PDB file of C-alpha atoms and ligand atoms in Angstrom:
ATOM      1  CA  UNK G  14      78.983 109.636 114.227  1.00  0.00           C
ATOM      2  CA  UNK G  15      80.384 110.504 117.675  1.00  0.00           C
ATOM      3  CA  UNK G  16      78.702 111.082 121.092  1.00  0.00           C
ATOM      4  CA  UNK G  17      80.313 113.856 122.707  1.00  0.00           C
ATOM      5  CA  UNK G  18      80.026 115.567 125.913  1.00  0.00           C
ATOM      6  CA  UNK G  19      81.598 119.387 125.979  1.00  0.00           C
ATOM      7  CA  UNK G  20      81.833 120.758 129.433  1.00  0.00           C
ATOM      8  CA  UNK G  21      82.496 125.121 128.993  1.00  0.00           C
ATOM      9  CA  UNK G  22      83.742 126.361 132.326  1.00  0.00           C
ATOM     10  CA  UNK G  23      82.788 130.136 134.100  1.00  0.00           C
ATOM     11  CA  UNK G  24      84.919 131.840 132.298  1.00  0.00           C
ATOM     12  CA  UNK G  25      83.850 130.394 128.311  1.00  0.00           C
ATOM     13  CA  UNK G  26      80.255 131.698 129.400  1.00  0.00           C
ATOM     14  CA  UNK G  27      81.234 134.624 131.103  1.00  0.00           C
ATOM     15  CA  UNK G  28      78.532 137.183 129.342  1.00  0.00           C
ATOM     16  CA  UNK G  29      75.908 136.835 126.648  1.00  0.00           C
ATOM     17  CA  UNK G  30      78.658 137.428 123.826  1.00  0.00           C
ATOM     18  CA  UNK G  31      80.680 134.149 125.070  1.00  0.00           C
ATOM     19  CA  UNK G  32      77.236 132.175 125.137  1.00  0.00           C
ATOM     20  CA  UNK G  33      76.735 133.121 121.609  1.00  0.00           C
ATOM     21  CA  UNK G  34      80.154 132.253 120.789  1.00  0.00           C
ATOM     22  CA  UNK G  35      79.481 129.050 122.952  1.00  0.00           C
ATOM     23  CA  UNK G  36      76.427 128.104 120.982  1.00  0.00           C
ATOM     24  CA  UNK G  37      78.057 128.391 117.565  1.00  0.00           C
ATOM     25  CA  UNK G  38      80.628 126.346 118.867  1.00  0.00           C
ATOM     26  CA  UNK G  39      78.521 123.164 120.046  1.00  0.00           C
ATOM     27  CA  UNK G  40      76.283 123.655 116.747  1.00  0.00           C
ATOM     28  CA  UNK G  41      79.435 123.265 114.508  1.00  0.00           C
ATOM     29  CA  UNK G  42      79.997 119.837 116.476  1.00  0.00           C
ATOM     30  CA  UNK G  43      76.591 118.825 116.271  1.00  0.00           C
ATOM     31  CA  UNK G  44      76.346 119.712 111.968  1.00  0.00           C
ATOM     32  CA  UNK G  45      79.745 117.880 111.823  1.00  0.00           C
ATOM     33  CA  UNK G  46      77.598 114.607 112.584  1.00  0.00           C
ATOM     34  CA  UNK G  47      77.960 114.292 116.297  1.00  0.00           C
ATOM     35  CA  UNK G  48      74.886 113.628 118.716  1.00  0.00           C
ATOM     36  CA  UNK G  49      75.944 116.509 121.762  1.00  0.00           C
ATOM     37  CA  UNK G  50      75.634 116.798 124.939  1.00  0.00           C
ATOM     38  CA  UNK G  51      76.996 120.086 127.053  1.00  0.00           C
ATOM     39  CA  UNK G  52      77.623 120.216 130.842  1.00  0.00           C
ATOM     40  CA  UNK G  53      77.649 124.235 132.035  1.00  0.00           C
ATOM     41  CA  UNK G  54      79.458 125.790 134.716  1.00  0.00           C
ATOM     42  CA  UNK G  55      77.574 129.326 135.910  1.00  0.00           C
ATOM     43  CA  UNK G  56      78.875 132.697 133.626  1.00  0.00           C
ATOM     44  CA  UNK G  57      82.415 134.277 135.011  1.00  0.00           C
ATOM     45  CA  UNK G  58      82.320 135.086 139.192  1.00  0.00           C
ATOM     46  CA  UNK G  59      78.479 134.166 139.273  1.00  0.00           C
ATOM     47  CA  UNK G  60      79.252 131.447 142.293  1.00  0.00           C
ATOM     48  CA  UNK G  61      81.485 133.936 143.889  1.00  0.00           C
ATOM     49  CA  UNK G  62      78.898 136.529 144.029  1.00  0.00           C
ATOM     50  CA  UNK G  63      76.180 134.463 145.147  1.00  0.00           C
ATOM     51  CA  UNK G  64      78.231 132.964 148.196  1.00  0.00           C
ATOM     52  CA  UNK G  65      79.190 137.155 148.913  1.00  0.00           C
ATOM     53  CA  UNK G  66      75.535 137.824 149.196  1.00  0.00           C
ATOM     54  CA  UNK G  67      75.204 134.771 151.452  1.00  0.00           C
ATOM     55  CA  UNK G  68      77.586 135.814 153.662  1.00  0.00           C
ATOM     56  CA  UNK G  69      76.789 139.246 153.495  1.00  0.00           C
ATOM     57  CA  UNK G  70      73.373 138.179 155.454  1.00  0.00           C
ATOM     58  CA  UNK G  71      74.050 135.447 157.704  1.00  0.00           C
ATOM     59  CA  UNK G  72      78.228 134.953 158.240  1.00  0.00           C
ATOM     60  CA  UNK G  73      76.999 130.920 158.869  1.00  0.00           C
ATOM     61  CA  UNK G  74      74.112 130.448 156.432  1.00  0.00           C
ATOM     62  CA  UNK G  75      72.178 126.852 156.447  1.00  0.00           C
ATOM     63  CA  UNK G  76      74.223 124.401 154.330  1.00  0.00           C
ATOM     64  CA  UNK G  77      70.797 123.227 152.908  1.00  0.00           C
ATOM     65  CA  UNK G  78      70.139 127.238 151.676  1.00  0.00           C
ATOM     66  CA  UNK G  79      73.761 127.327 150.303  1.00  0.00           C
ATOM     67  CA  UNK G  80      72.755 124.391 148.118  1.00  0.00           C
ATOM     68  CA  UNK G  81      69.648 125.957 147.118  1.00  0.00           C
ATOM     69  CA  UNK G  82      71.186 129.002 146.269  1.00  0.00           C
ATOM     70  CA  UNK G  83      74.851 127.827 144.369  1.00  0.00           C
ATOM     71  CA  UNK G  84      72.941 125.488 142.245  1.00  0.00           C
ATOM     72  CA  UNK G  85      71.239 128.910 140.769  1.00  0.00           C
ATOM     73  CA  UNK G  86      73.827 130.044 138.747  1.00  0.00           C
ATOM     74  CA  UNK G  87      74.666 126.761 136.445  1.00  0.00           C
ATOM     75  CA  UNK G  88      70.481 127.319 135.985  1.00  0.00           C
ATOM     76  CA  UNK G  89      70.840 130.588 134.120  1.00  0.00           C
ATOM     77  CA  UNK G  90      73.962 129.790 132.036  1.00  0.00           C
ATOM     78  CA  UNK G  91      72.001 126.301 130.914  1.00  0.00           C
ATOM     79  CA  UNK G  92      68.893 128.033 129.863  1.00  0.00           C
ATOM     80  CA  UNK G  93      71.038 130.982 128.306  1.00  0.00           C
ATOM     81  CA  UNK G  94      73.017 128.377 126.272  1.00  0.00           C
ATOM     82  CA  UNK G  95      69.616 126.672 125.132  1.00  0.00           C
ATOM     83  CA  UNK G  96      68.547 129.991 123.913  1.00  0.00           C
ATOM     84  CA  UNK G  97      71.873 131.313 121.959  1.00  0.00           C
ATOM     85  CA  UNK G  98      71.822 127.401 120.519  1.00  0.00           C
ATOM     86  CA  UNK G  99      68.046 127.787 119.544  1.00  0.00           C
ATOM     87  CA  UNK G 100      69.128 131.343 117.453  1.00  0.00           C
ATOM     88  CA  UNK G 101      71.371 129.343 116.196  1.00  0.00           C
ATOM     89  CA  UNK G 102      68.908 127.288 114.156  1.00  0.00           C
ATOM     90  CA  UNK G 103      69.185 124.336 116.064  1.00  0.00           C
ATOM     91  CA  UNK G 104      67.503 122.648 118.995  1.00  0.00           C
ATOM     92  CA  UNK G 105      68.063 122.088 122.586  1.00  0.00           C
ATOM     93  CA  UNK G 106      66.675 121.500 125.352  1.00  0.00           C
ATOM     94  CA  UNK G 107      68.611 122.486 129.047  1.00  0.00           C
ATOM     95  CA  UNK G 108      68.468 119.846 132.467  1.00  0.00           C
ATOM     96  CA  UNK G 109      68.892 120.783 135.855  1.00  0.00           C
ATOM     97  CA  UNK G 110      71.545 118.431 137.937  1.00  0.00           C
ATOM     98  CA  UNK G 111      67.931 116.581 139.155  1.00  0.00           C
ATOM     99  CA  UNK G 112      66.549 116.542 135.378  1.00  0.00           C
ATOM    100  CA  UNK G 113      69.692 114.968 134.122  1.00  0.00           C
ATOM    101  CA  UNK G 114      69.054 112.164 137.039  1.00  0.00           C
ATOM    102  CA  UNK G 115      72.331 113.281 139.167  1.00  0.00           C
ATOM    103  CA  UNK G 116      71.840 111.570 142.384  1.00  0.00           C
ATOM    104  CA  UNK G 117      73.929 112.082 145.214  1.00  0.00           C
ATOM    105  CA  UNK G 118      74.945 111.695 149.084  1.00  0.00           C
ATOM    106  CA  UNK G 119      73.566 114.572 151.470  1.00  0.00           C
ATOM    107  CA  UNK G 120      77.008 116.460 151.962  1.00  0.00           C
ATOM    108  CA  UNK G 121      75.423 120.014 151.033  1.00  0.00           C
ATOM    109  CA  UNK G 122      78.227 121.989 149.190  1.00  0.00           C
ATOM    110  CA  UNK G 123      80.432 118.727 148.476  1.00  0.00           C
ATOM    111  CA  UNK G 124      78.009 115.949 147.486  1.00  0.00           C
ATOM    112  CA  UNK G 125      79.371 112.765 146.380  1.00  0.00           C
ATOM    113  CA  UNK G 126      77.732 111.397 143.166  1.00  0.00           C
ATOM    114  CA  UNK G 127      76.090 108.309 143.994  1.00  0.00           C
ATOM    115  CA  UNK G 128      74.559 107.112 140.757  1.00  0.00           C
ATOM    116  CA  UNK G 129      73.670 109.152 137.067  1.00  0.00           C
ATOM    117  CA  UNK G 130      70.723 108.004 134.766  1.00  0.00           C
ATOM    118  CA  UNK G 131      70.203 110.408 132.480  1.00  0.00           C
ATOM    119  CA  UNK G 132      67.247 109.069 131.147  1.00  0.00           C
ATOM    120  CA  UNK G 133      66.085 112.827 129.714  1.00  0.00           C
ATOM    121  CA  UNK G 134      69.212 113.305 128.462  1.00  0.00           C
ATOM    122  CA  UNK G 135      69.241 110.500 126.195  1.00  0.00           C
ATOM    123  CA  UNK G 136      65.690 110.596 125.193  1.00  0.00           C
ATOM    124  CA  UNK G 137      66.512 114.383 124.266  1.00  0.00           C
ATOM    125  CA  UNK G 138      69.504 112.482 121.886  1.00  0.00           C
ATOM    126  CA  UNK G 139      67.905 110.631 120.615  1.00  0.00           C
ATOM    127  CA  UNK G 140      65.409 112.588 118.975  1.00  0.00           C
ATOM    128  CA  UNK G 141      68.168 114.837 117.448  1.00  0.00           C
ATOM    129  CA  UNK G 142      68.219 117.587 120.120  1.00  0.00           C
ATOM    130  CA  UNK G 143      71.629 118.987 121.764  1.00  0.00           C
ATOM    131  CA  UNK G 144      71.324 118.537 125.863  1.00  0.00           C
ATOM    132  CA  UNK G 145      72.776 120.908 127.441  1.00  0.00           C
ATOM    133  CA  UNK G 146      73.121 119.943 131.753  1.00  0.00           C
ATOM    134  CA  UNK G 147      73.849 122.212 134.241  1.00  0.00           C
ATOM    135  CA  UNK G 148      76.988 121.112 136.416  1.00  0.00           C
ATOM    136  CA  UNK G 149      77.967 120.867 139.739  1.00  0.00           C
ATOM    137  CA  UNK G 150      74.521 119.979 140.875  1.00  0.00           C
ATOM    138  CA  UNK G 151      72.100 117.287 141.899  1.00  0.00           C
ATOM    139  CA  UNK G 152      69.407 116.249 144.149  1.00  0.00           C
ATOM    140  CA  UNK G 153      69.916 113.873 147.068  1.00  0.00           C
ATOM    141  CA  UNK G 154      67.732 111.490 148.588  1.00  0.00           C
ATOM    142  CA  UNK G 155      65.629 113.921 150.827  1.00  0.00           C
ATOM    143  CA  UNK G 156      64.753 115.731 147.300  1.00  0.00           C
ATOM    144  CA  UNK G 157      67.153 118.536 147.924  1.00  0.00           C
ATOM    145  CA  UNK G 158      69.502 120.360 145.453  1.00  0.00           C
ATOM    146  CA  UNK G 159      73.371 119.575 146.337  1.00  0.00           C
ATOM    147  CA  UNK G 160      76.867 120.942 144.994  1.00  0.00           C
ATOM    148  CA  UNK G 161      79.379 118.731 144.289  1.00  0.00           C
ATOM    149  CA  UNK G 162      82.463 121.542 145.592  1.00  0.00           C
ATOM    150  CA  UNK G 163      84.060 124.425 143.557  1.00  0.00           C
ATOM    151  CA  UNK G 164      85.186 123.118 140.512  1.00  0.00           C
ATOM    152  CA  UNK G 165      82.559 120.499 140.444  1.00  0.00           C
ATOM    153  CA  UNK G 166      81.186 120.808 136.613  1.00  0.00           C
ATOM    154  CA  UNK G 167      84.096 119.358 135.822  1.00  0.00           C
ATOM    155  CA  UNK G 168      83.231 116.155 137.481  1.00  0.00           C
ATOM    156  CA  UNK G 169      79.502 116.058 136.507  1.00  0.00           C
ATOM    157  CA  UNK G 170      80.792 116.389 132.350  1.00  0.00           C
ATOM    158  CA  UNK G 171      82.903 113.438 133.033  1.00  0.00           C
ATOM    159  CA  UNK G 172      79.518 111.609 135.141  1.00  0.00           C
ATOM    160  CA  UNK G 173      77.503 112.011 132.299  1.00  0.00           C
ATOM    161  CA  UNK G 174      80.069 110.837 129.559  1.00  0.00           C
ATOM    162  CA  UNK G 175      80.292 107.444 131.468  1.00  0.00           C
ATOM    163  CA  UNK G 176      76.549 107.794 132.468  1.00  0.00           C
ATOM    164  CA  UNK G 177      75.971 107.869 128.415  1.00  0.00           C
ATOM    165  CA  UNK G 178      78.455 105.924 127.543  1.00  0.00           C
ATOM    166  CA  UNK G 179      80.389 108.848 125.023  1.00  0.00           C
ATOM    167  CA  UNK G 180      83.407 108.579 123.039  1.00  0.00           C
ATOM    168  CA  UNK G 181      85.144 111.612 124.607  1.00  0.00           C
ATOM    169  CA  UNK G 182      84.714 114.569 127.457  1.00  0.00           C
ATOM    170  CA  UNK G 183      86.041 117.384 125.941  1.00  0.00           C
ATOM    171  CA  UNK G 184      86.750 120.449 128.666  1.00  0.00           C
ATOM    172  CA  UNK G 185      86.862 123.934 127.488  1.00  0.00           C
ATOM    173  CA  UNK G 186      88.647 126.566 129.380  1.00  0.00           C
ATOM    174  CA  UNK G 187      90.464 129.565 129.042  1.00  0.00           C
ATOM    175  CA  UNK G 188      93.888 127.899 128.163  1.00  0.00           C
ATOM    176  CA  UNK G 189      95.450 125.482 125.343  1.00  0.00           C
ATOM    177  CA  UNK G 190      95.232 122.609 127.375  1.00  0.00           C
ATOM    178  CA  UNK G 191      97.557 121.623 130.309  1.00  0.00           C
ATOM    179  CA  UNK G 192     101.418 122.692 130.199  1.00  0.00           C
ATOM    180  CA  UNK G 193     104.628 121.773 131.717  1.00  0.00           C
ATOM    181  CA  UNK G 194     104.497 124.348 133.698  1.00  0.00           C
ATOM    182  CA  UNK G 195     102.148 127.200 134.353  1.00  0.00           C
ATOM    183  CA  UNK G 196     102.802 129.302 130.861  1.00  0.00           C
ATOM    184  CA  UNK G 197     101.852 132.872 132.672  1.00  0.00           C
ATOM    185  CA  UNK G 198     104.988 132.000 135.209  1.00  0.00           C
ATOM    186  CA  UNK G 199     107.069 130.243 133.246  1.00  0.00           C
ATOM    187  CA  UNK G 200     107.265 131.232 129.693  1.00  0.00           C
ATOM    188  CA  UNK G 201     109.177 127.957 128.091  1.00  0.00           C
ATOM    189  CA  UNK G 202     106.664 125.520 129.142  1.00  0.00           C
ATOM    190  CA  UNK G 203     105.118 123.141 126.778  1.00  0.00           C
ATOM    191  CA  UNK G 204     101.458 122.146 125.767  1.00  0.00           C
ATOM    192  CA  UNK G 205     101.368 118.230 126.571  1.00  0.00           C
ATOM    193  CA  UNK G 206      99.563 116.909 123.472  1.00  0.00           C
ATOM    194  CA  UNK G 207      98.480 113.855 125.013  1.00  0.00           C
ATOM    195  CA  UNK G 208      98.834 112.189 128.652  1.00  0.00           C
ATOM    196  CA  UNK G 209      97.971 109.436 130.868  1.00  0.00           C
ATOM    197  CA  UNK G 210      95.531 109.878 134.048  1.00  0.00           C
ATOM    198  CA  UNK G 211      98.414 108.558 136.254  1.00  0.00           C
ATOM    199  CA  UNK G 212     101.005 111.182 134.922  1.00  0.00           C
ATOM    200  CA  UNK G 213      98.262 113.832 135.253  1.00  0.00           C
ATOM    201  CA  UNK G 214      97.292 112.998 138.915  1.00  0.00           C
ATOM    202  CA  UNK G 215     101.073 113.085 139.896  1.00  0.00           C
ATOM    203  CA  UNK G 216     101.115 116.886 138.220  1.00  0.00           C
ATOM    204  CA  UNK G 217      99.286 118.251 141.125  1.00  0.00           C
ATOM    205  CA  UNK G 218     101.347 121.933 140.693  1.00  0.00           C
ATOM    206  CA  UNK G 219      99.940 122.669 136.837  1.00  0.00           C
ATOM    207  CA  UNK G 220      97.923 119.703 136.102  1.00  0.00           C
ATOM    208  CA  UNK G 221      95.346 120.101 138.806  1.00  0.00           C
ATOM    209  CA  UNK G 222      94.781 123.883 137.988  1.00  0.00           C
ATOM    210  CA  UNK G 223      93.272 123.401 134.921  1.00  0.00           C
ATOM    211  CA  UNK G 224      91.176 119.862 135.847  1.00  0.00           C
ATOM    212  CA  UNK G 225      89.249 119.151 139.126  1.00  0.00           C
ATOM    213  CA  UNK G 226      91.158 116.026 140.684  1.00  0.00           C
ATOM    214  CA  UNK G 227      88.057 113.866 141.405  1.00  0.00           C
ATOM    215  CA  UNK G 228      87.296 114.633 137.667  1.00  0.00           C
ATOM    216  CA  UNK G 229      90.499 113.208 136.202  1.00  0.00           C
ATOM    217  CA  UNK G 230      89.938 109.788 139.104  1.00  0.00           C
ATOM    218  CA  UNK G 231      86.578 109.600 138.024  1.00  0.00           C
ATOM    219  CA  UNK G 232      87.551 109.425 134.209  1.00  0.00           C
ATOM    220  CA  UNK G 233      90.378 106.999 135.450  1.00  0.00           C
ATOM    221  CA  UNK G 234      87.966 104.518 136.821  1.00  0.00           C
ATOM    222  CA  UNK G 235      85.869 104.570 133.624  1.00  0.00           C
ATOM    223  CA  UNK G 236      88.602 104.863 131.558  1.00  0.00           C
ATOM    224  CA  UNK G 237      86.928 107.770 129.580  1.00  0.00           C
ATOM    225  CA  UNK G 238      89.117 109.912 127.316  1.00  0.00           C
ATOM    226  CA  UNK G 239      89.226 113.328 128.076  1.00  0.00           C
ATOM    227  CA  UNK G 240      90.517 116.829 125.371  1.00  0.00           C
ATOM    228  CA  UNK G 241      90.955 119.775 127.343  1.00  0.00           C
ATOM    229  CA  UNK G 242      90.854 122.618 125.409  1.00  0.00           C
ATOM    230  CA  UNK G 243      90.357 126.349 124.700  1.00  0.00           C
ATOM    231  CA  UNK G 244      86.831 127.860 123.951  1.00  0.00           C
ATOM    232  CA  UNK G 245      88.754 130.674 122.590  1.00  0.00           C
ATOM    233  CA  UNK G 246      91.305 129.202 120.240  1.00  0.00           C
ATOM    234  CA  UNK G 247      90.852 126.601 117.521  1.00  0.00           C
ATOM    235  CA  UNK G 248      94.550 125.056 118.845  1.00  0.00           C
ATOM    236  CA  UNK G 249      94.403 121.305 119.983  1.00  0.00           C
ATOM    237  CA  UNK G 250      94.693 120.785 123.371  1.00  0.00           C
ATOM    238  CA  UNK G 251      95.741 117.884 125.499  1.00  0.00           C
ATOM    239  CA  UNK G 252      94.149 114.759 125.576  1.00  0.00           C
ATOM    240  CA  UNK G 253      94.242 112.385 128.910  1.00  0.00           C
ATOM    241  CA  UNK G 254      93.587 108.934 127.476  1.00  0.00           C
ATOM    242  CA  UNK G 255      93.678 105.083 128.615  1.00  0.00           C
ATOM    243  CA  UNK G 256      96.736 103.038 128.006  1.00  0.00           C
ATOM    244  CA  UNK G 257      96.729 101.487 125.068  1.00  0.00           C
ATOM    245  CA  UNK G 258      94.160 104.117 123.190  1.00  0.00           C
ATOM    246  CA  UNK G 259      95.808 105.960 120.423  1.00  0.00           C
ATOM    247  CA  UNK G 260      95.200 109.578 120.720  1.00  0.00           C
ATOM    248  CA  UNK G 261      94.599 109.916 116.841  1.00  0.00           C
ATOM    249  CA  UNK G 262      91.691 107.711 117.076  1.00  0.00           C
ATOM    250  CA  UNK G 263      89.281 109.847 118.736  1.00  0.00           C
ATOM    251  CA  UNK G 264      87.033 111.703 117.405  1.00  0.00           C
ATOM    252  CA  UNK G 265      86.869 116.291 117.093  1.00  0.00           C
ATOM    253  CA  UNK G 266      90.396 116.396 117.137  1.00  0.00           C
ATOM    254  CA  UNK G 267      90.021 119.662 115.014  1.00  0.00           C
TER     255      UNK G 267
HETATM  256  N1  LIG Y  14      80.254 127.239 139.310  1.00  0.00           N
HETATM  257  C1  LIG Y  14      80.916 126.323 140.193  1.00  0.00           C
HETATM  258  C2  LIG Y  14      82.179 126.951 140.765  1.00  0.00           C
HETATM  259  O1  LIG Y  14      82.493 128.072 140.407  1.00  0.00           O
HETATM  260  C3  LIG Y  14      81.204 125.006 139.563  1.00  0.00           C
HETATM  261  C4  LIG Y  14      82.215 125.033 138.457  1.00  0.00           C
HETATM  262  O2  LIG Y  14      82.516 126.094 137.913  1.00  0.00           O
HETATM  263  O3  LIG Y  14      82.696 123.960 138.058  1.00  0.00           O
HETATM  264  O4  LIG Y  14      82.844 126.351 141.554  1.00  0.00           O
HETATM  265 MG1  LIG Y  15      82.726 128.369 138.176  1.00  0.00          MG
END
């Protein structure tokens, strides 16, 4: 049995449909003998909309409200997710950034993560449920909600992994993986089955459009594997690993 930690980005949970899909997707994990824990980013343009609204009321809003309000939309895609897994036949149970124990700095919209103890999380484990964690968010020392910057769920699926000590951090997304080359632009580039954080890092141009940068250091430092992959194919993806870890070792490779 594996621990796993599946992070689906905007555009995987872009309407009810894709949280359905979603759910059938972490339940098939989870029946395959896995203990799971998901990490949401908010459905489709949801962050983009919110920070329009902002802005369409005060053009310099208060950082603190920003927070307040950004930290919103990863609440409805968790609780969504929790529901479409629940119709699913199975149980779960959906965390805010502060539930999950996400502690971080005070630098509203691009909070540093200071420390993770996801002591609901594991309890929820442990008694057989799926977790499912809403990214990009947690709560600083004054008690108030903070983002971690666009792109951030990323980074908090990759927290949490090393915060519950997983065997892998998959990332779903909307493409097979990462590529030589952006595929849309450049037709012959090639899926990279598996790379090294280093190599990844130095492919700012392609790499860094599919992963968040301070995800891929943070997974560096903890040396935790990641497979990023599409929520709308069954293809493998690419898999960012440690030195010395063979690739075929780790586990939902299928
Ligand atoms: N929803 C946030 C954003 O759009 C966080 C994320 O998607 O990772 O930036
Ligand atoms: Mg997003």
């Amino acid at each position: 049995m594996a621990l796993i930690v599946q992070k689906y980005g905007g555009s995987s949970v872009a309407d009810t449909e894709s949280i359905k899909r979603v759910a059938k997707r972490v339940v098939e994990t989870e029946k395959k003998g896995n203990k799971v824990a998901v990490v949401v980013s908010a459905m489709g343009d949801t962050t983009d909309d919110l920070i329009d609204q902002a802005l369409s009321i005060d053009s310099n809003p208060p950082e603190r409200e920003m927070d307040m309000l950004m930290t919103a939309g990863e609440r409805i895609s968790m609780s969504l997710l929790a529901m479409a897994i629940h119709a699913e036949g199975s149980r779960a149970h959906s965390f805010t950034g502060q539930q999950a124990g996400f502690f971080t700095d005070t630098r509203y919209g691009a909070a540093h993560i200071k420390a993770v103890r996801p002591d609901r999380v594991k309890n929820a484990l442990s008694l057989g449920d799926i977790a499912i964690v809403a990214g990009f968010q947690g709560i600083n020392a004054k008690g108030d909600a903070t983002t971690l910057g666009r792109g951030g769920s990323d980074t908090s699926a990759v927290a949490l992994a090393v915060a519950l000590g997983a065997d892998i951090c998959e990332i779903y997304t909307d493409v097979d993986g990462i590529f030589t080359a952006d595929p849309r632009i450049v037709p012959s580039a090639r899926r990279i089955p598996s790379i090294g954080y280093e190599a990844i890092l130095e492919m700012a141009s392609c790499g860094s459009k599919v992963l968040a940068l301070r995800c891929v250091e943070y997974a560096q430092r903890f040396n935790m594997p990641l497979h990023v992959r599409s929520s709308f194919s069954r293809r493998p993806g690419t898999l960012v690993v440690p030195d010395g870890i063979d690739p075929r070792t780790l586990p939902n490779l299928d």
